[in-house]
Tab-separated table of N, CA and C in Angstrom:
chain	number	residue	atom	x	y	z
A	1	MET	N	16.554	54.597	54.128
A	1	MET	CA	15.909	53.386	54.570
A	1	MET	C	14.903	52.915	53.517
A	2	ARG	N	14.103	53.826	53.040
A	2	ARG	CA	13.107	53.490	52.041
A	2	ARG	C	13.786	53.010	50.759
A	3	ASN	N	14.852	53.652	50.364
A	3	ASN	CA	15.585	53.258	49.157
A	3	ASN	C	16.185	51.864	49.312
A	4	GLU	N	16.659	51.562	50.535
A	4	GLU	CA	17.230	50.247	50.789
A	4	GLU	C	16.151	49.168	50.661
A	5	GLN	N	14.970	49.439	51.200
A	5	GLN	CA	13.870	48.476	51.110
A	5	GLN	C	13.436	48.284	49.655
A	6	GLU	N	13.363	49.410	48.933
A	6	GLU	CA	12.990	49.321	47.524
A	6	GLU	C	14.030	48.538	46.727
A	7	SER	N	15.302	48.790	46.987
A	7	SER	CA	16.353	48.074	46.258
A	7	SER	C	16.363	46.599	46.636
A	8	MET	N	16.085	46.277	47.927
A	8	MET	CA	16.012	44.878	48.350
A	8	MET	C	14.796	44.202	47.715
A	9	SER	N	13.673	44.898	47.698
A	9	SER	CA	12.467	44.362	47.074
A	9	SER	C	12.697	44.137	45.587
A	10	LYS	N	13.374	45.110	44.979
A	10	LYS	CA	13.660	44.986	43.551
A	10	LYS	C	14.592	43.801	43.301
A	11	ALA	N	15.592	43.611	44.148
A	11	ALA	CA	16.534	42.495	43.997
A	11	ALA	C	15.798	41.161	44.158
A	12	ILE	N	14.906	41.088	45.137
A	12	ILE	CA	14.130	39.863	45.351
A	12	ILE	C	13.226	39.601	44.155
A	13	ILE	N	12.581	40.655	43.686
A	13	ILE	CA	11.689	40.515	42.527
A	13	ILE	C	12.488	40.096	41.306
A	14	ASP	N	13.666	40.722	41.108
A	14	ASP	CA	14.512	40.348	39.965
A	14	ASP	C	14.947	38.888	40.062
A	15	GLN	N	15.284	38.457	41.278
A	15	GLN	CA	15.695	37.074	41.482
A	15	GLN	C	14.540	36.122	41.170
A	16	GLN	N	13.348	36.469	41.666
A	16	GLN	CA	12.171	35.638	41.407
A	16	GLN	C	11.853	35.607	39.914
A	17	MET	N	11.980	36.747	39.257
A	17	MET	CA	11.729	36.787	37.811
A	17	MET	C	12.733	35.917	37.062
A	18	GLY	N	13.977	35.957	37.487
A	18	GLY	CA	15.006	35.124	36.873
A	18	GLY	C	14.673	33.653	37.029
A	19	GLU	N	14.250	33.261	38.231
A	19	GLU	CA	13.873	31.881	38.483
A	19	GLU	C	12.665	31.480	37.638
A	20	LEU	N	11.690	32.381	37.551
A	20	LEU	CA	10.497	32.095	36.741
A	20	LEU	C	10.841	31.984	35.259
A	21	GLU	N	11.734	32.839	34.778
A	21	GLU	CA	12.157	32.761	33.379
A	21	GLU	C	12.865	31.424	33.112
A	22	LYS	N	13.715	31.035	34.065
A	22	LYS	CA	14.428	29.770	33.931
A	22	LYS	C	13.437	28.608	33.899
A	23	GLU	N	12.461	28.635	34.796
A	23	GLU	CA	11.437	27.585	34.829
A	23	GLU	C	10.619	27.586	33.543
A	24	LYS	N	10.312	28.773	33.033
A	24	LYS	CA	9.562	28.893	31.770
A	24	LYS	C	10.346	28.261	30.628
A	25	MET	N	11.637	28.512	30.558
A	25	MET	CA	12.471	27.938	29.497
A	25	MET	C	12.522	26.413	29.620
A	26	MET	N	12.608	25.923	30.857
A	26	MET	CA	12.628	24.483	31.075
A	26	MET	C	11.316	23.855	30.595
A	27	ARG	N	10.206	24.504	30.908
A	27	ARG	CA	8.886	23.996	30.478
A	27	ARG	C	8.783	23.993	28.957
A	28	GLU	N	9.269	25.062	28.335
A	28	GLU	CA	9.213	25.138	26.872
A	28	GLU	C	10.030	24.022	26.236
A	29	LEU	N	11.229	23.750	26.790
A	29	LEU	CA	12.058	22.656	26.274
A	29	LEU	C	11.362	21.312	26.461
A	30	GLU	N	10.741	21.147	27.598
A	30	GLU	CA	10.014	19.904	27.877
A	30	GLU	C	8.866	19.716	26.891
A	31	VAL	N	8.140	20.793	26.606
A	31	VAL	CA	7.032	20.726	25.641
A	31	VAL	C	7.570	20.375	24.255
A	32	LYS	N	8.694	20.969	23.857
A	32	LYS	CA	9.277	20.672	22.542
A	32	LYS	C	9.671	19.202	22.451
A	33	GLU	N	10.288	18.668	23.516
A	33	GLU	CA	10.678	17.260	23.514
A	33	GLU	C	9.458	16.350	23.415
A	34	LEU	N	8.418	16.672	24.172
A	34	LEU	CA	7.204	15.861	24.133
A	34	LEU	C	6.549	15.919	22.752
A	35	MET	N	6.550	17.081	22.135
A	35	MET	CA	5.962	17.215	20.792
A	35	MET	C	6.753	16.386	19.783
A	36	ALA	N	8.090	16.425	19.872
A	36	ALA	CA	8.921	15.642	18.946
A	36	ALA	C	8.661	14.148	19.141
A	37	LYS	N	8.589	13.719	20.387
A	37	LYS	CA	8.315	12.302	20.677
A	37	LYS	C	6.946	11.907	20.143
A	38	HIS	N	5.961	12.770	20.335
A	38	HIS	CA	4.595	12.490	19.857
A	38	HIS	C	4.577	12.371	18.333
A	39	ARG	N	5.256	13.275	17.645
A	39	ARG	CA	5.291	13.212	16.173
A	39	ARG	C	5.952	11.920	15.701
A	40	SER	N	7.011	11.519	16.382
A	40	SER	CA	7.702	10.282	16.023
A	40	SER	C	6.786	9.076	16.211
A	41	GLU	N	6.113	9.010	17.342
A	41	GLU	CA	5.202	7.900	17.604
A	41	GLU	C	4.047	7.900	16.605
A	42	LEU	N	3.560	9.068	16.263
A	42	LEU	CA	2.469	9.179	15.293
A	42	LEU	C	2.909	8.660	13.927
A	43	ARG	N	4.130	8.997	13.511
A	43	ARG	CA	4.648	8.493	12.226
A	43	ARG	C	4.742	6.974	12.257
A	44	ASN	N	5.226	6.420	13.374
A	44	ASN	CA	5.336	4.960	13.488
A	44	ASN	C	3.963	4.301	13.381
A	45	VAL	N	2.993	4.864	14.071
A	45	VAL	CA	1.634	4.300	14.030
A	45	VAL	C	1.064	4.407	12.618
A	46	GLU	N	1.301	5.519	11.951
A	46	GLU	CA	0.790	5.679	10.584
A	46	GLU	C	1.441	4.672	9.637
A	47	MET	N	2.743	4.420	9.817
A	47	MET	CA	3.415	3.438	8.966
A	47	MET	C	2.858	2.044	9.219
A	48	GLN	N	2.624	1.704	10.478
A	48	GLN	CA	2.049	0.399	10.794
A	48	GLN	C	0.650	0.268	10.204
A	49	LEU	N	-0.126	1.324	10.316
A	49	LEU	CA	-1.485	1.302	9.769
A	49	LEU	C	-1.442	1.113	8.259
A	50	SER	N	-0.534	1.813	7.600
A	50	SER	CA	-0.402	1.687	6.149
A	50	SER	C	-0.012	0.256	5.773
A	51	THR	N	0.925	-0.320	6.505
A	51	THR	CA	1.355	-1.695	6.242
A	51	THR	C	0.192	-2.663	6.418
A	52	MET	N	-0.576	-2.453	7.473
A	52	MET	CA	-1.709	-3.343	7.731
A	52	MET	C	-2.788	-3.200	6.667
A	53	LYS	N	-3.017	-1.978	6.198
A	53	LYS	CA	-4.004	-1.788	5.133
A	53	LYS	C	-3.549	-2.476	3.860
A	54	ASP	N	-2.247	-2.387	3.553
A	54	ASP	CA	-1.716	-3.081	2.375
A	54	ASP	C	-1.904	-4.588	2.508
A	55	ASN	N	-1.575	-5.111	3.697
A	55	ASN	CA	-1.755	-6.557	3.937
A	55	ASN	C	-3.213	-6.956	3.791
A	56	GLU	N	-4.093	-6.130	4.316
A	56	GLU	CA	-5.524	-6.430	4.237
A	56	GLU	C	-5.981	-6.481	2.783
A	57	SER	N	-5.553	-5.485	1.988
A	57	SER	CA	-5.988	-5.472	0.585
A	57	SER	C	-5.400	-6.664	-0.169
A	58	ASP	N	-4.147	-7.029	0.145
A	58	ASP	CA	-3.548	-8.206	-0.494
A	58	ASP	C	-4.332	-9.468	-0.146
A	59	LEU	N	-4.664	-9.609	1.121
A	59	LEU	CA	-5.387	-10.806	1.555
A	59	LEU	C	-6.792	-10.857	0.963
A	60	LEU	N	-7.446	-9.702	0.897
A	60	LEU	CA	-8.784	-9.679	0.283
A	60	LEU	C	-8.707	-10.055	-1.191
A	61	GLY	N	-7.683	-9.554	-1.870
A	61	GLY	CA	-7.490	-9.914	-3.276
A	61	GLY	C	-7.240	-11.402	-3.434
A	62	ARG	N	-6.467	-11.955	-2.537
A	62	ARG	CA	-6.169	-13.387	-2.586
A	62	ARG	C	-7.431	-14.210	-2.332
A	63	VAL	N	-8.247	-13.783	-1.382
A	63	VAL	CA	-9.510	-14.485	-1.106
A	63	VAL	C	-10.402	-14.459	-2.340
A	64	ASP	N	-10.508	-13.303	-2.972
A	64	ASP	CA	-11.328	-13.195	-4.188
A	64	ASP	C	-10.792	-14.097	-5.291
A	65	GLN	N	-9.469	-14.095	-5.441
A	65	GLN	CA	-8.848	-14.918	-6.480
A	65	GLN	C	-9.132	-16.402	-6.227
A	66	LEU	N	-8.987	-16.836	-4.988
A	66	LEU	CA	-9.237	-18.248	-4.671
A	66	LEU	C	-10.700	-18.615	-4.899
A	67	ALA	N	-11.592	-17.708	-4.555
A	67	ALA	CA	-13.014	-17.986	-4.772
A	67	ALA	C	-13.305	-18.119	-6.271
A	68	LYS	N	-12.714	-17.244	-7.083
A	68	LYS	CA	-12.914	-17.329	-8.541
A	68	LYS	C	-12.347	-18.637	-9.092
A	69	GLU	N	-11.152	-19.010	-8.611
A	69	GLU	CA	-10.547	-20.256	-9.076
A	69	GLU	C	-11.426	-21.458	-8.710
A	70	ARG	N	-11.943	-21.443	-7.489
A	70	ARG	CA	-12.808	-22.533	-7.054
A	70	ARG	C	-14.054	-22.614	-7.939
A	71	ASP	N	-14.667	-21.462	-8.224
A	71	ASP	CA	-15.849	-21.449	-9.076
A	71	ASP	C	-15.533	-21.930	-10.489
A	72	ASP	N	-14.379	-21.507	-11.017
A	72	ASP	CA	-13.985	-21.939	-12.358
A	72	ASP	C	-13.783	-23.448	-12.413
A	73	ILE	N	-13.115	-23.979	-11.416
A	73	ILE	CA	-12.867	-25.420	-11.395
A	73	ILE	C	-14.178	-26.189	-11.263
A	74	ALA	N	-15.056	-25.700	-10.405
A	74	ALA	CA	-16.351	-26.365	-10.245
A	74	ALA	C	-17.134	-26.326	-11.561
A	75	GLN	N	-17.054	-25.195	-12.242
A	75	GLN	CA	-17.758	-25.058	-13.517
A	75	GLN	C	-17.163	-26.009	-14.568
A	76	GLN	N	-15.851	-26.099	-14.607
A	76	GLN	CA	-15.197	-26.993	-15.561
A	76	GLN	C	-15.576	-28.450	-15.283
A	77	ILE	N	-15.565	-28.804	-14.049
A	77	ILE	CA	-15.883	-30.195	-13.700
A	77	ILE	C	-17.348	-30.502	-14.007
A	78	SER	N	-18.232	-29.572	-13.678
A	78	SER	CA	-19.645	-29.830	-13.987
A	78	SER	C	-19.851	-29.923	-15.500
A	79	GLN	N	-19.118	-29.134	-16.265
A	79	GLN	CA	-19.222	-29.215	-17.725
A	79	GLN	C	-18.695	-30.570	-18.203
A	80	GLN	N	-17.603	-31.022	-17.621
A	80	GLN	CA	-17.065	-32.322	-18.010
A	80	GLN	C	-18.026	-33.448	-17.634
A	81	VAL	N	-18.688	-33.303	-16.506
A	81	VAL	CA	-19.658	-34.311	-16.098
A	81	VAL	C	-20.820	-34.343	-17.096
A	82	ARG	N	-21.307	-33.165	-17.486
A	82	ARG	CA	-22.401	-33.113	-18.470
A	82	ARG	C	-21.982	-33.736	-19.799
A	83	GLU	N	-20.757	-33.457	-20.223
A	83	GLU	CA	-20.270	-34.024	-21.481
A	83	GLU	C	-20.123	-35.543	-21.368
A	84	SER	N	-19.666	-35.991	-20.213
A	84	SER	CA	-19.461	-37.428	-20.065
A	84	SER	C	-20.790	-38.184	-20.027
A	85	VAL	N	-21.856	-37.539	-19.565
A	85	VAL	CA	-23.169	-38.176	-19.547
A	85	VAL	C	-23.661	-38.394	-20.973
A	86	SER	N	-23.326	-37.488	-21.870
A	86	SER	CA	-23.804	-37.616	-23.241
A	86	SER	C	-23.142	-38.777	-23.985
A	87	TYR	N	-21.993	-39.214	-23.539
A	87	TYR	CA	-21.323	-40.354	-24.152
A	87	TYR	C	-21.751	-41.641	-23.462
A	88	GLU	N	-21.560	-42.696	-24.133
A	88	GLU	CA	-21.872	-43.987	-23.527
A	88	GLU	C	-20.840	-44.255	-22.447
A	89	ILE	N	-21.327	-44.593	-21.277
A	89	ILE	CA	-20.442	-44.748	-20.133
A	89	ILE	C	-19.907	-46.175	-20.117
A	90	SER	N	-18.608	-46.251	-20.110
A	90	SER	CA	-17.970	-47.571	-20.004
A	90	SER	C	-17.303	-47.669	-18.633
A	91	SER	N	-16.728	-48.783	-18.361
A	91	SER	CA	-16.118	-48.982	-17.037
A	91	SER	C	-14.942	-48.020	-16.836
A	92	THR	N	-14.183	-47.748	-17.871
A	92	THR	CA	-13.061	-46.807	-17.740
A	92	THR	C	-13.571	-45.385	-17.548
A	93	ASP	N	-14.675	-45.056	-18.252
A	93	ASP	CA	-15.260	-43.720	-18.078
A	93	ASP	C	-15.759	-43.543	-16.649
A	94	THR	N	-16.355	-44.576	-16.102
A	94	THR	CA	-16.853	-44.504	-14.735
A	94	THR	C	-15.696	-44.274	-13.768
A	95	ALA	N	-14.605	-44.963	-13.991
A	95	ALA	CA	-13.428	-44.794	-13.129
A	95	ALA	C	-12.895	-43.363	-13.250
A	96	ASP	N	-12.864	-42.858	-14.486
A	96	ASP	CA	-12.403	-41.474	-14.696
A	96	ASP	C	-13.316	-40.476	-13.987
A	97	ILE	N	-14.611	-40.710	-14.075
A	97	ILE	CA	-15.579	-39.801	-13.431
A	97	ILE	C	-15.370	-39.814	-11.923
A	98	GLU	N	-15.211	-41.002	-11.372
A	98	GLU	CA	-14.987	-41.096	-9.928
A	98	GLU	C	-13.688	-40.406	-9.525
A	99	LYS	N	-12.670	-40.585	-10.350
A	99	LYS	CA	-11.382	-39.933	-10.086
A	99	LYS	C	-11.532	-38.411	-10.129
A	100	LEU	N	-12.234	-37.909	-11.134
A	100	LEU	CA	-12.449	-36.463	-11.257
A	100	LEU	C	-13.300	-35.922	-10.111
A	101	GLU	N	-14.318	-36.684	-9.720
A	101	GLU	CA	-15.155	-36.239	-8.601
A	101	GLU	C	-14.340	-36.190	-7.304
A	102	LYS	N	-13.491	-37.185	-7.124
A	102	LYS	CA	-12.632	-37.187	-5.938
A	102	LYS	C	-11.684	-35.991	-5.977
A	103	GLN	N	-11.124	-35.751	-7.150
A	103	GLN	CA	-10.231	-34.602	-7.317
A	103	GLN	C	-10.982	-33.300	-7.042
A	104	LEU	N	-12.218	-33.205	-7.500
A	104	LEU	CA	-13.044	-32.011	-7.253
A	104	LEU	C	-13.260	-31.815	-5.756
A	105	ARG	N	-13.616	-32.892	-5.078
A	105	ARG	CA	-13.841	-32.782	-3.626
A	105	ARG	C	-12.571	-32.329	-2.909
A	106	GLU	N	-11.451	-32.918	-3.304
A	106	GLU	CA	-10.181	-32.552	-2.665
A	106	GLU	C	-9.833	-31.088	-2.943
A	107	GLU	N	-10.020	-30.667	-4.187
A	107	GLU	CA	-9.715	-29.269	-4.542
A	107	GLU	C	-10.632	-28.305	-3.805
A	108	LYS	N	-11.916	-28.668	-3.727
A	108	LYS	CA	-12.853	-27.813	-2.989
A	108	LYS	C	-12.450	-27.718	-1.530
A	109	LEU	N	-12.067	-28.843	-0.954
A	109	LEU	CA	-11.655	-28.872	0.452
A	109	LEU	C	-10.423	-27.999	0.663
A	110	ARG	N	-9.437	-28.127	-0.218
A	110	ARG	CA	-8.224	-27.306	-0.094
A	110	ARG	C	-8.525	-25.829	-0.270
A	111	LYS	N	-9.344	-25.507	-1.235
A	111	LYS	CA	-9.705	-24.098	-1.462
A	111	LYS	C	-10.460	-23.543	-0.260
A	112	ASP	N	-11.396	-24.323	0.264
A	112	ASP	CA	-12.145	-23.868	1.444
A	112	ASP	C	-11.214	-23.661	2.631
A	113	GLN	N	-10.258	-24.582	2.805
A	113	GLN	CA	-9.314	-24.429	3.910
A	113	GLN	C	-8.476	-23.166	3.735
A	114	ALA	N	-8.018	-22.919	2.512
A	114	ALA	CA	-7.218	-21.722	2.254
A	114	ALA	C	-8.036	-20.464	2.503
A	115	ILE	N	-9.270	-20.480	2.037
A	115	ILE	CA	-10.137	-19.308	2.238
A	115	ILE	C	-10.420	-19.118	3.719
A	116	ASN	N	-10.643	-20.204	4.437
A	116	ASN	CA	-10.883	-20.099	5.879
A	116	ASN	C	-9.669	-19.550	6.614
A	117	LYS	N	-8.467	-20.008	6.213
A	117	LYS	CA	-7.261	-19.481	6.847
A	117	LYS	C	-7.125	-17.991	6.592
A	118	LEU	N	-7.348	-17.588	5.350
A	118	LEU	CA	-7.246	-16.163	5.028
A	118	LEU	C	-8.315	-15.362	5.756
A	119	ALA	N	-9.510	-15.903	5.832
A	119	ALA	CA	-10.582	-15.199	6.535
A	119	ALA	C	-10.258	-15.092	8.015
A	120	GLU	N	-9.683	-16.150	8.571
A	120	GLU	CA	-9.309	-16.112	9.994
A	120	GLU	C	-8.263	-15.029	10.231
A	121	MET	N	-7.303	-14.922	9.320
A	121	MET	CA	-6.280	-13.887	9.458
A	121	MET	C	-6.899	-12.496	9.360
A	122	MET	N	-7.884	-12.361	8.503
A	122	MET	CA	-8.534	-11.060	8.348
A	122	MET	C	-9.321	-10.711	9.597
A	123	MET	N	-9.895	-11.726	10.230
A	123	MET	CA	-10.727	-11.473	11.403
A	123	MET	C	-9.884	-11.075	12.609
A	124	ARG	N	-8.666	-11.551	12.617
A	124	ARG	CA	-7.813	-11.214	13.760
A	124	ARG	C	-7.404	-9.759	13.651
A	125	LYS	N	-7.825	-9.027	14.587
A	125	LYS	CA	-7.513	-7.598	14.593
A	125	LYS	C	-6.403	-7.288	15.599
A	126	ASP	N	-5.735	-8.349	16.096
A	126	ASP	CA	-4.743	-8.108	17.132
A	126	ASP	C	-3.488	-7.440	16.591
A	127	LEU	N	-3.327	-7.363	15.279
A	127	LEU	CA	-2.192	-6.628	14.730
A	127	LEU	C	-2.382	-5.139	14.882
A	128	GLN	N	-3.628	-4.718	14.801
A	128	GLN	CA	-3.886	-3.288	14.885
A	128	GLN	C	-3.963	-2.877	16.336
A	129	PRO	N	-3.234	-1.814	16.681
A	129	PRO	CA	-3.322	-1.360	18.071
A	129	PRO	C	-4.694	-0.765	18.332
A	130	LYS	N	-5.255	-1.124	19.475
A	130	LYS	CA	-6.564	-0.614	19.835
A	130	LYS	C	-6.379	0.715	20.562
A	131	PRO	N	-7.348	1.628	20.474
A	131	PRO	CA	-7.209	2.914	21.156
A	131	PRO	C	-7.003	2.702	22.646
A	132	GLY	N	-6.004	3.374	23.167
A	132	GLY	CA	-5.735	3.280	24.583
A	132	GLY	C	-4.809	2.140	24.956
A	133	SER	N	-4.410	1.308	23.989
A	133	SER	CA	-3.525	0.198	24.325
A	133	SER	C	-2.109	0.529	23.870
A	134	LYS	N	-1.178	-0.313	24.289
A	134	LYS	CA	0.216	-0.094	23.917
A	134	LYS	C	0.373	-0.310	22.426
A	135	LYS	N	1.384	0.357	21.840
A	135	LYS	CA	1.595	0.156	20.413
A	135	LYS	C	2.219	-1.202	20.159
A	136	VAL	N	2.026	-1.749	18.957
A	136	VAL	CA	2.514	-3.072	18.599
A	136	VAL	C	4.021	-2.979	18.427
A	137	SER	N	4.764	-3.877	19.058
A	137	SER	CA	6.217	-3.836	18.951
A	137	SER	C	6.633	-4.310	17.564
A	138	VAL	N	7.837	-3.927	17.186
A	138	VAL	CA	8.377	-4.287	15.883
A	138	VAL	C	8.521	-5.796	15.786
A	139	ASP	N	8.928	-6.444	16.884
A	139	ASP	CA	9.080	-7.903	16.873
A	139	ASP	C	7.747	-8.592	16.637
A	140	GLU	N	6.695	-8.109	17.292
A	140	GLU	CA	5.374	-8.712	17.097
A	140	GLU	C	4.929	-8.545	15.655
A	141	LEU	N	5.175	-7.355	15.099
A	141	LEU	CA	4.792	-7.087	13.711
A	141	LEU	C	5.547	-8.016	12.770
A	142	ARG	N	6.839	-8.218	13.020
A	142	ARG	CA	7.621	-9.126	12.179
A	142	ARG	C	7.106	-10.550	12.274
A	143	LYS	N	6.772	-10.987	13.503
A	143	LYS	CA	6.228	-12.339	13.677
A	143	LYS	C	4.943	-12.507	12.900
A	144	LYS	N	4.069	-11.529	12.968
A	144	LYS	CA	2.781	-11.627	12.273
A	144	LYS	C	2.995	-11.633	10.763
A	145	GLU	N	3.933	-10.791	10.264
A	145	GLU	CA	4.196	-10.787	8.826
A	145	GLU	C	4.802	-12.121	8.383
A	146	LYS	N	5.668	-12.684	9.213
A	146	LYS	CA	6.256	-13.984	8.902
A	146	LYS	C	5.174	-15.047	8.843
A	147	GLU	N	4.237	-15.001	9.782
A	147	GLU	CA	3.126	-15.958	9.786
A	147	GLU	C	2.267	-15.796	8.543
A	148	CYS	N	2.016	-14.537	8.145
A	148	CYS	CA	1.228	-14.289	6.926
A	148	CYS	C	1.934	-14.882	5.709
A	149	ARG	N	3.249	-14.663	5.616
A	149	ARG	CA	3.988	-15.204	4.477
A	149	ARG	C	3.946	-16.734	4.488
A	150	ARG	N	4.069	-17.344	5.679
A	150	ARG	CA	4.011	-18.792	5.785
A	150	ARG	C	2.669	-19.316	5.315
A	151	LEU	N	1.599	-18.638	5.749
A	151	LEU	CA	0.253	-19.087	5.351
A	151	LEU	C	0.040	-18.908	3.853
A	152	LYS	N	0.555	-17.806	3.301
A	152	LYS	CA	0.442	-17.608	1.848
A	152	LYS	C	1.194	-18.715	1.120
A	153	HIS	N	2.369	-19.076	1.652
A	153	HIS	CA	3.167	-20.127	1.017
A	153	HIS	C	2.435	-21.465	1.066
A	154	GLU	N	1.746	-21.729	2.165
A	154	GLU	CA	0.986	-22.963	2.280
A	154	GLU	C	-0.112	-23.051	1.243
A	155	LEU	N	-0.645	-21.890	0.859
A	155	LEU	CA	-1.717	-21.890	-0.138
A	155	LEU	C	-1.158	-22.288	-1.475
């Protein structure tokens, strides 16, 4: 009788151990799948971050370049104005000066608009996923890159 109880207890324990081992293996597989998914998502986020950093540095370089060009043009025009003052001003010279001043104003306006557009793009942080929010979809990223290229082309 005692041997029968021990063998039944042992069989029950063996069965429970088998079930626990099976559950343990299932949990381990689940953990491996979750880790693989996490690594994949992390790589995607890192690639997006790298792309955004590249875009940011390109845009900052473009802003600097436009600012330098604007300063150079302003300097050239002011130098031309100083030179034109030293000469006797005739009616044609006056017309040329007015034309150049108008051109300067237009160029300054265009440069300021381009710089403002680039600055606005830099200020928008909606491309970067915020902590705790959903990741940026590939379609959204493509749309934003297309918009950036369009704005660069407009410049």
